[in-house]
Coordinates of C-alpha atoms and ligand atoms in Angstrom, one line a residue:
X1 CA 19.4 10.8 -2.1
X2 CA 18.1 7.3 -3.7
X3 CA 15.5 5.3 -2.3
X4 CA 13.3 2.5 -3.2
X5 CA 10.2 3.8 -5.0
X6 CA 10.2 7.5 -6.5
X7 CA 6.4 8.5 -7.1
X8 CA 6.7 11.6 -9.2
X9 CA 5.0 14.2 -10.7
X10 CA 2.0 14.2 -8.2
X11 CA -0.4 16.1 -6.4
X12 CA -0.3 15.0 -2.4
X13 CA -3.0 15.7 -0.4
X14 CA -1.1 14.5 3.1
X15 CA -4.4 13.9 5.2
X16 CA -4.7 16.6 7.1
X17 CA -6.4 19.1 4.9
X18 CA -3.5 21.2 4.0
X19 CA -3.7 22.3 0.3
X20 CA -2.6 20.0 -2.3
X21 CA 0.9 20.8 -3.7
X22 CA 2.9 19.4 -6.0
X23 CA 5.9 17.0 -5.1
X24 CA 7.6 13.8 -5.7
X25 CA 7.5 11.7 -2.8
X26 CA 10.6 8.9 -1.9
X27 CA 10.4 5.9 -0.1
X28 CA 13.0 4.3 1.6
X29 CA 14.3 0.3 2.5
X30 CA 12.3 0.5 6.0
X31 CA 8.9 1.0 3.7
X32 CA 8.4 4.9 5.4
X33 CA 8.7 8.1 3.0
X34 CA 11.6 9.5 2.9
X35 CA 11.2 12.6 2.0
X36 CA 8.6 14.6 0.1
X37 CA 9.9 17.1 -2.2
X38 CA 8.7 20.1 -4.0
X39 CA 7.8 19.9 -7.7
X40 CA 10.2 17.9 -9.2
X41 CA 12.8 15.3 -8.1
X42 CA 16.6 14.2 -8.6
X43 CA 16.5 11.6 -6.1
X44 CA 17.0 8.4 -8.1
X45 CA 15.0 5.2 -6.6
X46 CA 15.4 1.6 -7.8
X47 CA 11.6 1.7 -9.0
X48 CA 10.0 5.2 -10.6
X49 CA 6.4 5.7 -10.5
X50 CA 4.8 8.0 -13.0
X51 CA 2.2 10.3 -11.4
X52 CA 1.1 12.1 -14.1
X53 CA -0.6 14.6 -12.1
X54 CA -2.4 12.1 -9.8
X55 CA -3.6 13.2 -6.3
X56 CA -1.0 10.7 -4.0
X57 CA -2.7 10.4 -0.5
X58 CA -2.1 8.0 2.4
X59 CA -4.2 5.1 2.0
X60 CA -7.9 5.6 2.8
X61 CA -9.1 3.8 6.2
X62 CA -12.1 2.4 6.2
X63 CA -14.1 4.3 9.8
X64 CA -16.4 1.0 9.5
X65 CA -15.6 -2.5 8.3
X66 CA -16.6 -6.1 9.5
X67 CA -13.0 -7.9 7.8
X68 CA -12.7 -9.3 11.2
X69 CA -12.3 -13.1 9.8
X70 CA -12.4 -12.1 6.2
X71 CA -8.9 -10.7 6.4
X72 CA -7.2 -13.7 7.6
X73 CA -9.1 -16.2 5.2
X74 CA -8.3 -13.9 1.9
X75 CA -5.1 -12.0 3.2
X76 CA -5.0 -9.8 -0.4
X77 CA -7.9 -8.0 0.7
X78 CA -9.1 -7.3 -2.8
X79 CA -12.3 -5.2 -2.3
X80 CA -10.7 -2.9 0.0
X81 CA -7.0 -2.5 -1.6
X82 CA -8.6 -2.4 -5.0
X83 CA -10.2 1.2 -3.8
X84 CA -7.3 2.5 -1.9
X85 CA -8.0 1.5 1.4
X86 CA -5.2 0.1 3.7
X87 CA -6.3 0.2 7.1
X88 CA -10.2 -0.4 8.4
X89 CA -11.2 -0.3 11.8
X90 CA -13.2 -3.5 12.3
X91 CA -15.2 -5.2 15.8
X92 CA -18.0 -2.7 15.0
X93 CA -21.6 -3.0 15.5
X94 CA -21.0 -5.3 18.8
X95 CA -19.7 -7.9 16.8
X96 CA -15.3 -8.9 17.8
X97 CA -13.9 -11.8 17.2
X98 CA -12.7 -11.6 20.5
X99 CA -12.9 -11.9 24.0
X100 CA -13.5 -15.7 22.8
X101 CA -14.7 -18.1 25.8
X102 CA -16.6 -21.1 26.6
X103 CA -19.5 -18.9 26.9
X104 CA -19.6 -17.7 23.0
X105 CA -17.2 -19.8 21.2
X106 CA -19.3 -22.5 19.6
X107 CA -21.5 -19.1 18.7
X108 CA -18.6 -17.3 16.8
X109 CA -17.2 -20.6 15.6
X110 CA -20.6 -20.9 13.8
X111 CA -21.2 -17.5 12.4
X112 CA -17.3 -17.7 10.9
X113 CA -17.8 -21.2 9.7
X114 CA -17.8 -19.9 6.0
X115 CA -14.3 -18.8 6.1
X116 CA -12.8 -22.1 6.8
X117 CA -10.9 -20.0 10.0
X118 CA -10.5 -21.7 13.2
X119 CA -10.9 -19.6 16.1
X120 CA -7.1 -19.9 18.0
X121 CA -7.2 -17.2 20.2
X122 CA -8.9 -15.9 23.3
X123 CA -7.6 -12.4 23.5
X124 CA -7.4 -8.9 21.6
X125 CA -3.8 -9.9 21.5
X126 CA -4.3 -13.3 20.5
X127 CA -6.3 -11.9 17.8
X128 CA -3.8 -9.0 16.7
X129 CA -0.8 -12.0 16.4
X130 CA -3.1 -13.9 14.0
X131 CA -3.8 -11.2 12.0
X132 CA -0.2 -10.4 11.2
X133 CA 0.3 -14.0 11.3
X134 CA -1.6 -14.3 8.3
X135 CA -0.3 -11.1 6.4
X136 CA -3.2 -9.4 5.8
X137 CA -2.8 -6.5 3.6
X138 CA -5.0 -4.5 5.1
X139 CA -4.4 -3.0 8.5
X140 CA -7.0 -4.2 11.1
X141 CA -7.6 -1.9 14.2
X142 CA -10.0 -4.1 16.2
X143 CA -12.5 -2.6 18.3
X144 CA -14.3 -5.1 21.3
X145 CA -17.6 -5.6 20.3
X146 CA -19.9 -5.2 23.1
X147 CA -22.3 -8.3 22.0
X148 CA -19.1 -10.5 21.8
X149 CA -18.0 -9.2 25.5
X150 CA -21.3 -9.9 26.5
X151 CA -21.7 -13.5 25.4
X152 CA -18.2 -14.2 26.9
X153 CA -19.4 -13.5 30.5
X154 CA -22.9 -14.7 30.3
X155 CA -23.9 -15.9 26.5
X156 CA -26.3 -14.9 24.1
X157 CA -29.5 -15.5 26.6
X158 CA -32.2 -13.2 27.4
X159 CA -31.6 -11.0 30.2
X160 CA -30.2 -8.4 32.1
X161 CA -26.6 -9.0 33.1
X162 CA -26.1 -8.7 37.0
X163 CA -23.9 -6.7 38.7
X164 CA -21.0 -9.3 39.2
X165 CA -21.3 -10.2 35.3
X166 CA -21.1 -6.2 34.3
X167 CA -17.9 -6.3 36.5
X168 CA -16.8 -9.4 34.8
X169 CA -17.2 -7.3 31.2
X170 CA -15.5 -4.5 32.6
X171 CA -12.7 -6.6 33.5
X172 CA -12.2 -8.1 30.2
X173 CA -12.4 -4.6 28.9
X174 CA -10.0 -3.2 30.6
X175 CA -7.5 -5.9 29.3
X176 CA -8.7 -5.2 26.2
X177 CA -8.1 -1.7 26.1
X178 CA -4.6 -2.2 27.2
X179 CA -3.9 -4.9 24.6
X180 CA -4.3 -2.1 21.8
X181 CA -8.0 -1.7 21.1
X182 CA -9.3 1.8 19.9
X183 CA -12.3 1.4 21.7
X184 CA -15.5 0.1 22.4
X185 CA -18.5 -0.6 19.8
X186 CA -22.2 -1.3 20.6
X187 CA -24.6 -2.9 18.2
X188 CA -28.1 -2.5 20.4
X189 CA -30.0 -3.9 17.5
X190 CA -28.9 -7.2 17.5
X191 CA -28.5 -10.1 20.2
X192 CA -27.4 -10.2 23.0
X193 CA -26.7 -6.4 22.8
X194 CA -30.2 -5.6 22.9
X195 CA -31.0 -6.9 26.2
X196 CA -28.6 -4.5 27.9
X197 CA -29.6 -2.1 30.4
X198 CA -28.7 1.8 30.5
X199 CA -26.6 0.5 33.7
X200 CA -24.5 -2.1 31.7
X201 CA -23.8 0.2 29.1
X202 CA -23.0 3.6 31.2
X203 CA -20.5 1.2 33.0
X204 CA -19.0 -0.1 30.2
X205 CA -18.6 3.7 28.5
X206 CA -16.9 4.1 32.5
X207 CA -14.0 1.9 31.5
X208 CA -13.6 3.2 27.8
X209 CA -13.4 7.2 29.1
X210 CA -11.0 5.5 31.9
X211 CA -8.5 4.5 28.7
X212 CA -9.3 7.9 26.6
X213 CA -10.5 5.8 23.7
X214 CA -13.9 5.6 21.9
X215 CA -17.4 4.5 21.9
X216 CA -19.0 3.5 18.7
X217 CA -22.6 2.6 18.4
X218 CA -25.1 1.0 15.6
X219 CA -28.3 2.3 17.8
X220 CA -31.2 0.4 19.1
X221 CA -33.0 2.5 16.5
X222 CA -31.9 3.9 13.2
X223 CA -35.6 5.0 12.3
X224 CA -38.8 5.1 14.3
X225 CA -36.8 5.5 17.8
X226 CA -33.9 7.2 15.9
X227 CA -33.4 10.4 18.4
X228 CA -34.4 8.4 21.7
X229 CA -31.9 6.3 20.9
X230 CA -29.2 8.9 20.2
X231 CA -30.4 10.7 23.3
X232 CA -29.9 7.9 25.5
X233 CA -26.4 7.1 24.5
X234 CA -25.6 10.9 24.2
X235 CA -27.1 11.2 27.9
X236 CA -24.7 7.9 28.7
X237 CA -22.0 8.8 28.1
X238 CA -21.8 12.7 29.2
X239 CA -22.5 10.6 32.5
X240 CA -19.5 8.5 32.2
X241 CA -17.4 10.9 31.4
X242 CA -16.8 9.5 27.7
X243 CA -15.1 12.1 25.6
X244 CA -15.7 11.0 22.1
X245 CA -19.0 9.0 20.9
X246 CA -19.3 7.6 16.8
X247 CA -22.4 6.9 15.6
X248 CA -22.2 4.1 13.3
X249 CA -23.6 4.4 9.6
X250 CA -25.7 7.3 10.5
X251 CA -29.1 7.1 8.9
X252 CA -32.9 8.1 8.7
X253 CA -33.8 4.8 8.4
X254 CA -37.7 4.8 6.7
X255 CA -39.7 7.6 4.7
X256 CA -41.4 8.8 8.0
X257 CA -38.5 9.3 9.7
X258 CA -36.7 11.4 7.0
X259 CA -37.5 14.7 8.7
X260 CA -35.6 13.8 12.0
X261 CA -32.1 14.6 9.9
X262 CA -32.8 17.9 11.5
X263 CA -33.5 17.4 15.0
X264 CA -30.9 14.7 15.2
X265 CA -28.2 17.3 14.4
X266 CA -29.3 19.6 17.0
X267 CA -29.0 16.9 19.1
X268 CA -25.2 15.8 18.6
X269 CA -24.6 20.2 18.3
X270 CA -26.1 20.0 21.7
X271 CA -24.2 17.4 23.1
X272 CA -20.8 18.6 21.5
X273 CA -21.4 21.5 23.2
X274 CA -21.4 20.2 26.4
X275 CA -18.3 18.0 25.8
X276 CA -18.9 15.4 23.7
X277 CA -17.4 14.8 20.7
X278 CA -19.4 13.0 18.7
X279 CA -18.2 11.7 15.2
X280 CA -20.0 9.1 12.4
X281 CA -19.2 7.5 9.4
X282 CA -21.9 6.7 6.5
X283 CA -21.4 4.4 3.2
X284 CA -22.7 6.1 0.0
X285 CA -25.7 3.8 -0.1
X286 CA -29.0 4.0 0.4
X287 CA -29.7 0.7 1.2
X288 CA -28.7 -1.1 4.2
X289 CA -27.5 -4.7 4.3
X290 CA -27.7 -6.6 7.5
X291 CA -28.8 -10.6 8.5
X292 CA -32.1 -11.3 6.8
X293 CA -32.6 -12.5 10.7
X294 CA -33.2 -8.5 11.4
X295 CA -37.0 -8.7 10.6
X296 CA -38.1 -11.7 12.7
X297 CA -41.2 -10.9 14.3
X298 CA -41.5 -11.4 18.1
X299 CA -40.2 -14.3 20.2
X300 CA -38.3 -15.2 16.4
X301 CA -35.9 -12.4 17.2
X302 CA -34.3 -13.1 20.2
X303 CA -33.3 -16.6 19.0
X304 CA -29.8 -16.9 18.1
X305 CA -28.8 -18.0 15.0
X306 CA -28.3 -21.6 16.2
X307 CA -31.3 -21.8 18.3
X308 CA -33.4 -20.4 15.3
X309 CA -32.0 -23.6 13.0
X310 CA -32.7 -25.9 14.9
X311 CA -36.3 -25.0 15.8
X312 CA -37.0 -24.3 11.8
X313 CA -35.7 -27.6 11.2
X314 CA -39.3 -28.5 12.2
X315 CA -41.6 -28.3 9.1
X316 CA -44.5 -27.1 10.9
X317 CA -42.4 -24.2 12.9
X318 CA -41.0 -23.2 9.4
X319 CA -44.4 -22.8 8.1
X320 CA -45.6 -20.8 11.4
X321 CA -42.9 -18.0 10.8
X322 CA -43.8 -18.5 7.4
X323 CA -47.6 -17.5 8.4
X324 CA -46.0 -14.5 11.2
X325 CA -43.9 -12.8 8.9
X326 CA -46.7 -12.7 6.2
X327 CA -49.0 -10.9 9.0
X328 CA -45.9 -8.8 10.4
X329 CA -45.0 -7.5 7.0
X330 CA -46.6 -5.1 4.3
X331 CA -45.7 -6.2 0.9
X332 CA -44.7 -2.5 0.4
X333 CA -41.6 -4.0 3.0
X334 CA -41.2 -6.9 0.7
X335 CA -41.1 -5.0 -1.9
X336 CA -37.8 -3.3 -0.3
X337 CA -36.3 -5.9 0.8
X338 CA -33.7 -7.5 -1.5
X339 CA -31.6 -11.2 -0.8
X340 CA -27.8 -9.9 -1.0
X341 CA -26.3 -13.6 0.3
X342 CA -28.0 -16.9 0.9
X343 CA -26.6 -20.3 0.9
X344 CA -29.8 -22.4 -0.1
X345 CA -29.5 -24.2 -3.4
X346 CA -33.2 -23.0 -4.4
X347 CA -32.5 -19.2 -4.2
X348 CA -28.9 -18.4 -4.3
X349 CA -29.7 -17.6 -8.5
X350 CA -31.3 -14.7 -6.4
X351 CA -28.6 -13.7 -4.8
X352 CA -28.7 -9.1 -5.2
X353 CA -32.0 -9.5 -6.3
X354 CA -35.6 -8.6 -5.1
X355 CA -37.2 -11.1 -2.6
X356 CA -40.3 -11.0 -4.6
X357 CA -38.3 -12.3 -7.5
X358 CA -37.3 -15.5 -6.0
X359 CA -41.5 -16.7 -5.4
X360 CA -45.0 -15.5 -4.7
X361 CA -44.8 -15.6 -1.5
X362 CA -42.0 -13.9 0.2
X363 CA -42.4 -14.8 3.8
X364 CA -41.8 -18.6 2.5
X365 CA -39.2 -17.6 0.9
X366 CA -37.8 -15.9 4.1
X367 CA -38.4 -19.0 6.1
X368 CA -37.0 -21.1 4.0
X369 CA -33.5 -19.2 3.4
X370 CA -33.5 -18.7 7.7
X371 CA -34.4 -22.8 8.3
X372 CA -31.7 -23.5 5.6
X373 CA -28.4 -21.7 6.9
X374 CA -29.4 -18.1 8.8
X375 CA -26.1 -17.2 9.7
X376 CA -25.3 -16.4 6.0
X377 CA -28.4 -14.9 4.8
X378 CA -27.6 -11.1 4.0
X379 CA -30.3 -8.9 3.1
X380 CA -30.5 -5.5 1.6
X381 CA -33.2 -2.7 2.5
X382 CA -33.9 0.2 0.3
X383 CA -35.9 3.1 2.7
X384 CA -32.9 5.7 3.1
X385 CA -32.9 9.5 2.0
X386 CA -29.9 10.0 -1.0
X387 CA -30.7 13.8 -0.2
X388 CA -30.0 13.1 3.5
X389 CA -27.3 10.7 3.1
X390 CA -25.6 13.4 1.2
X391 CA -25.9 16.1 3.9
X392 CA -24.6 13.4 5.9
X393 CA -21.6 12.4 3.9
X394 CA -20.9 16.7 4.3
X395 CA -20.8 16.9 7.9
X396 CA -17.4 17.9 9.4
X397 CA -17.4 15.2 11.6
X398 CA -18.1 12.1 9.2
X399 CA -15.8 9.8 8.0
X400 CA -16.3 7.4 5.1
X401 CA -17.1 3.9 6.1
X402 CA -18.3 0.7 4.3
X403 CA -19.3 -1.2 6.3
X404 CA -18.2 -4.1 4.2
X405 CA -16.0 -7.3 4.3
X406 CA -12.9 -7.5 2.6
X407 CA -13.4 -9.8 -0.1
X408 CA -11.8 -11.6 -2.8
X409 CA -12.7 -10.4 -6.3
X410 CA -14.5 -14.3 -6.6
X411 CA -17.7 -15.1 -4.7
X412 CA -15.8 -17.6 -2.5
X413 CA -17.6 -16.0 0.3
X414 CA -20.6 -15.2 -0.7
X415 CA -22.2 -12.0 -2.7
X416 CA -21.5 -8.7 -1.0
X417 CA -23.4 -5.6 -1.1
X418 CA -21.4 -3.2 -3.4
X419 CA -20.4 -1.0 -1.0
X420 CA -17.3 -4.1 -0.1
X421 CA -16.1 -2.6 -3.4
X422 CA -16.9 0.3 -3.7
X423 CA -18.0 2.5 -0.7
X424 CA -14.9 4.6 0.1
X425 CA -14.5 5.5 -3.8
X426 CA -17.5 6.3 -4.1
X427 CA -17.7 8.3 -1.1
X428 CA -14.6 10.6 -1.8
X429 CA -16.8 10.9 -5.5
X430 CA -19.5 12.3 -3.7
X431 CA -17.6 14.9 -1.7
X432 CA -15.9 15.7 -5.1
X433 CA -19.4 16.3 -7.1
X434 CA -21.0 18.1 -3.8
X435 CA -17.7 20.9 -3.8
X436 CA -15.7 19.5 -1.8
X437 CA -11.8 20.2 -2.4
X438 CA -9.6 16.9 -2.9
X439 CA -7.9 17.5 0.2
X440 CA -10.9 17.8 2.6
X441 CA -12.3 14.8 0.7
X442 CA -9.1 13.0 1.7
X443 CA -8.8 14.1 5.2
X444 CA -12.7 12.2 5.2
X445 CA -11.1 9.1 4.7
X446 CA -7.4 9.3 6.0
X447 CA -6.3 11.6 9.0
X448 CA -9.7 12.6 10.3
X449 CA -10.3 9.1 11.1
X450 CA -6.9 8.4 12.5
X451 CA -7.2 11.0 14.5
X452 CA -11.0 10.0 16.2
X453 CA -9.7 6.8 16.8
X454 CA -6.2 7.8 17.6
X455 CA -4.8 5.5 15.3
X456 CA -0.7 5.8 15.8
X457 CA 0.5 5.0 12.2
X458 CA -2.3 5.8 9.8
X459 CA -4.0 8.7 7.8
X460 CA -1.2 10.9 6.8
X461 CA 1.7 11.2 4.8
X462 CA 4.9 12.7 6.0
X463 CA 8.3 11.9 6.0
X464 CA 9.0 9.0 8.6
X465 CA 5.4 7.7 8.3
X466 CA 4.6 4.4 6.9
X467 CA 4.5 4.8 3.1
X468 CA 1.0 3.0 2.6
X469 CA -0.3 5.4 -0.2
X470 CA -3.2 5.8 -3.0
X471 CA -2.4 7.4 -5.8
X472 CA -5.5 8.4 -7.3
X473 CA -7.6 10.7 -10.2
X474 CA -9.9 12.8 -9.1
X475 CA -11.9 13.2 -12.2
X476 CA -12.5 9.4 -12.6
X477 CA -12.5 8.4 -8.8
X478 CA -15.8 6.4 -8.4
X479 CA -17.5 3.1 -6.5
X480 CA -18.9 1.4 -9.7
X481 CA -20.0 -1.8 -8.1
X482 CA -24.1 -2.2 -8.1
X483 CA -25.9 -5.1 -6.6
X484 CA -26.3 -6.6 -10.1
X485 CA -22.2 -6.9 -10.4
X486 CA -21.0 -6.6 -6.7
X487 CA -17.3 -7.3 -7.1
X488 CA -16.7 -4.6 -9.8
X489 CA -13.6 -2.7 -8.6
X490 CA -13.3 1.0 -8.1
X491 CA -12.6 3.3 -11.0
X492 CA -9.6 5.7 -10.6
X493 CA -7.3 4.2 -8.6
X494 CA -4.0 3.9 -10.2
X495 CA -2.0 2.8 -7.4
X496 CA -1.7 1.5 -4.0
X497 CA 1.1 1.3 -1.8
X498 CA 1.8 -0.6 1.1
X499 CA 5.1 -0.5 3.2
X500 CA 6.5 1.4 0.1
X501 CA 5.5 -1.5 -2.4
X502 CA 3.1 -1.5 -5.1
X503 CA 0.1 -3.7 -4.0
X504 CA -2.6 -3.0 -6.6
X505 CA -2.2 -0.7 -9.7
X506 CA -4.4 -0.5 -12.7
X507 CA -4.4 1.4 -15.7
X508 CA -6.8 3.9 -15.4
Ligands
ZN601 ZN1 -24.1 -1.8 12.1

């Protein structure tokens, strides 16, 4: 037999948590493996890959990513390639970049500005045809976002939606379901998600157990209101009917509410055993990133980002959120909170550092990065258990996620929190460390994840699948980038594959 590209010599771990055994694996001209052979190999192949005892494994999908818009303006994908990872499931946390109406286009127009994209579709399938249109390396599976379906029926207002604008959303679902989505994703924290009622999203979860796909949620609370808010959604969609629920980076956000680790996994045993089954992913961090916007006090919050520009572009209104966040906020929270990505002339120097770095008085400097360009202020907040996250990172049902961009290895688009290069490398290091065998750390981050979000040509590696591969070493495997250097690359990876060609390699 002779094929294309000939990786030999290599442990595979195929993605579904079978033992690793030794083989050689063959591609073929169509870019699928053609065969996988024990130990060694005669096949010849035009290009011979050297796996010197490498774990090969199908390329890592990222359970969590925002490369929405990122992936069409830098098509190599670097952060996420660099670290193994060929296919991310993006859309979460509310956020698509589709349905696209009158109602929110100006909105997402704004909030992509940075990547020099113009928004020239309406549809998931408009979308999809862009994305391959612009040859991303990186295999988008687009979930709606249920703050972007929201703002296409009624904006990003205040308000509960009424009954003939939550059968509007469930229209546009339902197209979007059938155009190839892998579900649904709620981000309650943020606008206009937040303003939802238990009716909106029960109907919503309706349509998505209608299709047999998934809901995904970032909570209302990750902390104070943590298990209320799991309950809720738990309780919403055993009512629906739903069959499988994700909980987004799952977290016990803030030192009090460390202890509710336990509780909250009674909760999800509880509702699993009643028929849900409920999944999460977690990056290997333990601090968040997120729009410095998050800790607007009061009436501030439920501005959008335009709305909240123009009124700061008022001296005195800057100064009186200046004066409300120094009164909302403890300077043990200032303390935490670090800038990650901010536009303004005066404080990008600051850029993955403290907040109480860049001045003396931190709720200025706040004010002054929100008034100057709030869409891209990123901040980071330390307040997250490492022994928790670990425990986390163990359960059965959690995949690895970044919740990061793909980015180019330049800060065209701004500073990233590490995890953009790092998280999934870092995460299959951390199952390594804890115990865990190579081929249950893989399944974490390949087949497991296909298989939540029923992904049709993604996690494993078999003959006739897709040959998009990572040939990795397990002893060196490792997210290196901090917030001090961002855009370092993962250690370990030797190869990636995509459609049977070589698409990053390095010499480690
Ligand atoms: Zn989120």
């Amino acid at each position: 037999m002779t094929g294309k590209l000939l990786i030999e010599n290599v442990w595979l771990a195929d993605g579904t948590g079978a033992p690793l055994r030794k083989c050689a694996c063959l591609t073929d001209d169509s870019g699928r493996i053609a065969s996988i052979e024990k130990g060694g190999s005669a096949c010849a192949a035009e290009t011979v890959v050297a796996g010197n005892g490498k774990i090969l494994a199908p390329g890592f999908i990222d359970a969590h990513g925002h490369s929405d818009i990122s992936a069409l303006a830098s098509p190599e994908c670097f952060s996420k390639i660099s670290q193994g990872v060929t296919a991310e499931i993006c859309g979460n946390c509310g956020l698509s970049a589709f349905p696209v109406t009158p109602e929110n286009r100006s909105h997402l127009e704004e909030l992509y500005a940075n990547y020099g994209k113009t928004i020239a579709w309406s549809s998931c399938a408009g979308y999809r045809e862009a994305v391959r249109n612009a040859g991303a390396l990186l295999d988008l599976y687009p979930l709606c976002g249920h703050n972007t379906l929201r703002a296409a029926v009624r904006g990003y207002g205040e308000g509960e939606a009424s009954a003939e604008e939550i059968s509007k959303m469930c229209g546009l679902l339902d197209e979007i379901l059938e155009q190839g989505a892998p579900g649904l994703s709620f981000g309650l924290l943020y606008t206009p998600g937040v303003f939802a009622t238990p009716g909106e999203i029960g109907a919503l979860m309706t349509r998505v157990a209608g299709a047999g796909k998934i809901c995904t949620a970032h909570l209302r609370s990750e902390g104070d209101r943590l298990l209320e808010s799991v309950s809720e959604m738990i309780e919403l969609a055993l009512e629906a009917g739903l069959k499988r629920f994700h909980i987004s980076h799952m977290k016990t956000a803030g030192k009090a509410n460390f202890h509710k680790l336990a509780p909250l996994l009674g909760l999800i045993d509880e509702a699993r055993n009643r028929g849900l089954e409920i999944s999460c992913d977690r990056y290997p961090y333990t601090e968040s990133m997120t729009q410095l916007s998050v800790i607007l006090p009061g009436a501030w919050g439920k501005m959008d980002d335009g709305t909240l520009k123009r009124t700061l572009a008022d001296p005195e209104n800057l100064l009186r959120l200046a004066e409300e966040l120094r009164r909302s906020r403890t300077p043990e929270e200032w303390e935490r909170c670090r800038i990650v990505s901010c536009t303004h002339p005066k404080y990008r120097a600051f850029q993955g550092k403290k907040i109480t770095a860049a001045g003396p008085d931190p709720a200025l400097t706040a004010a002054e990065i929100l008034a100057f360009d709030p869409v891209n202020a990123q901040a980071a907040f330390s307040g997250m258990s490492e022994e928790n996250m670990r425990r986390i990172i163990q359960l059965p049902y959690c995949v690895g996620g970044s919740d990061g961009n793909a980015l180019p290895p330049d800060r065209r688009f701004g500073a990233s929190h590490p995890r953009a290069f790092g998280a999934l490398a870092k995460f299959v290091r951390l199952l390594l460390d804890m115990g865990s065998s190579p081929e249950n750390a893989v399944r974490k981050v390949t087949g497991l994840t296909a298989e939540l979000f029923s992904l049709p040509d993604a996690g494993l590696a078999a003959p006739g699948r897709r040959a998009d591969m990572v040939l990795f070493d397990p002893d060196t495997i490792d997210g290196n980038a901090d917030f001090s250097a961002p855009e370092t690359p993962a250690s370990g990876i030797a190869y990636v594959f995509k459609n049977g060609e070589i698409v990053y390699s390095s010499r480690s």
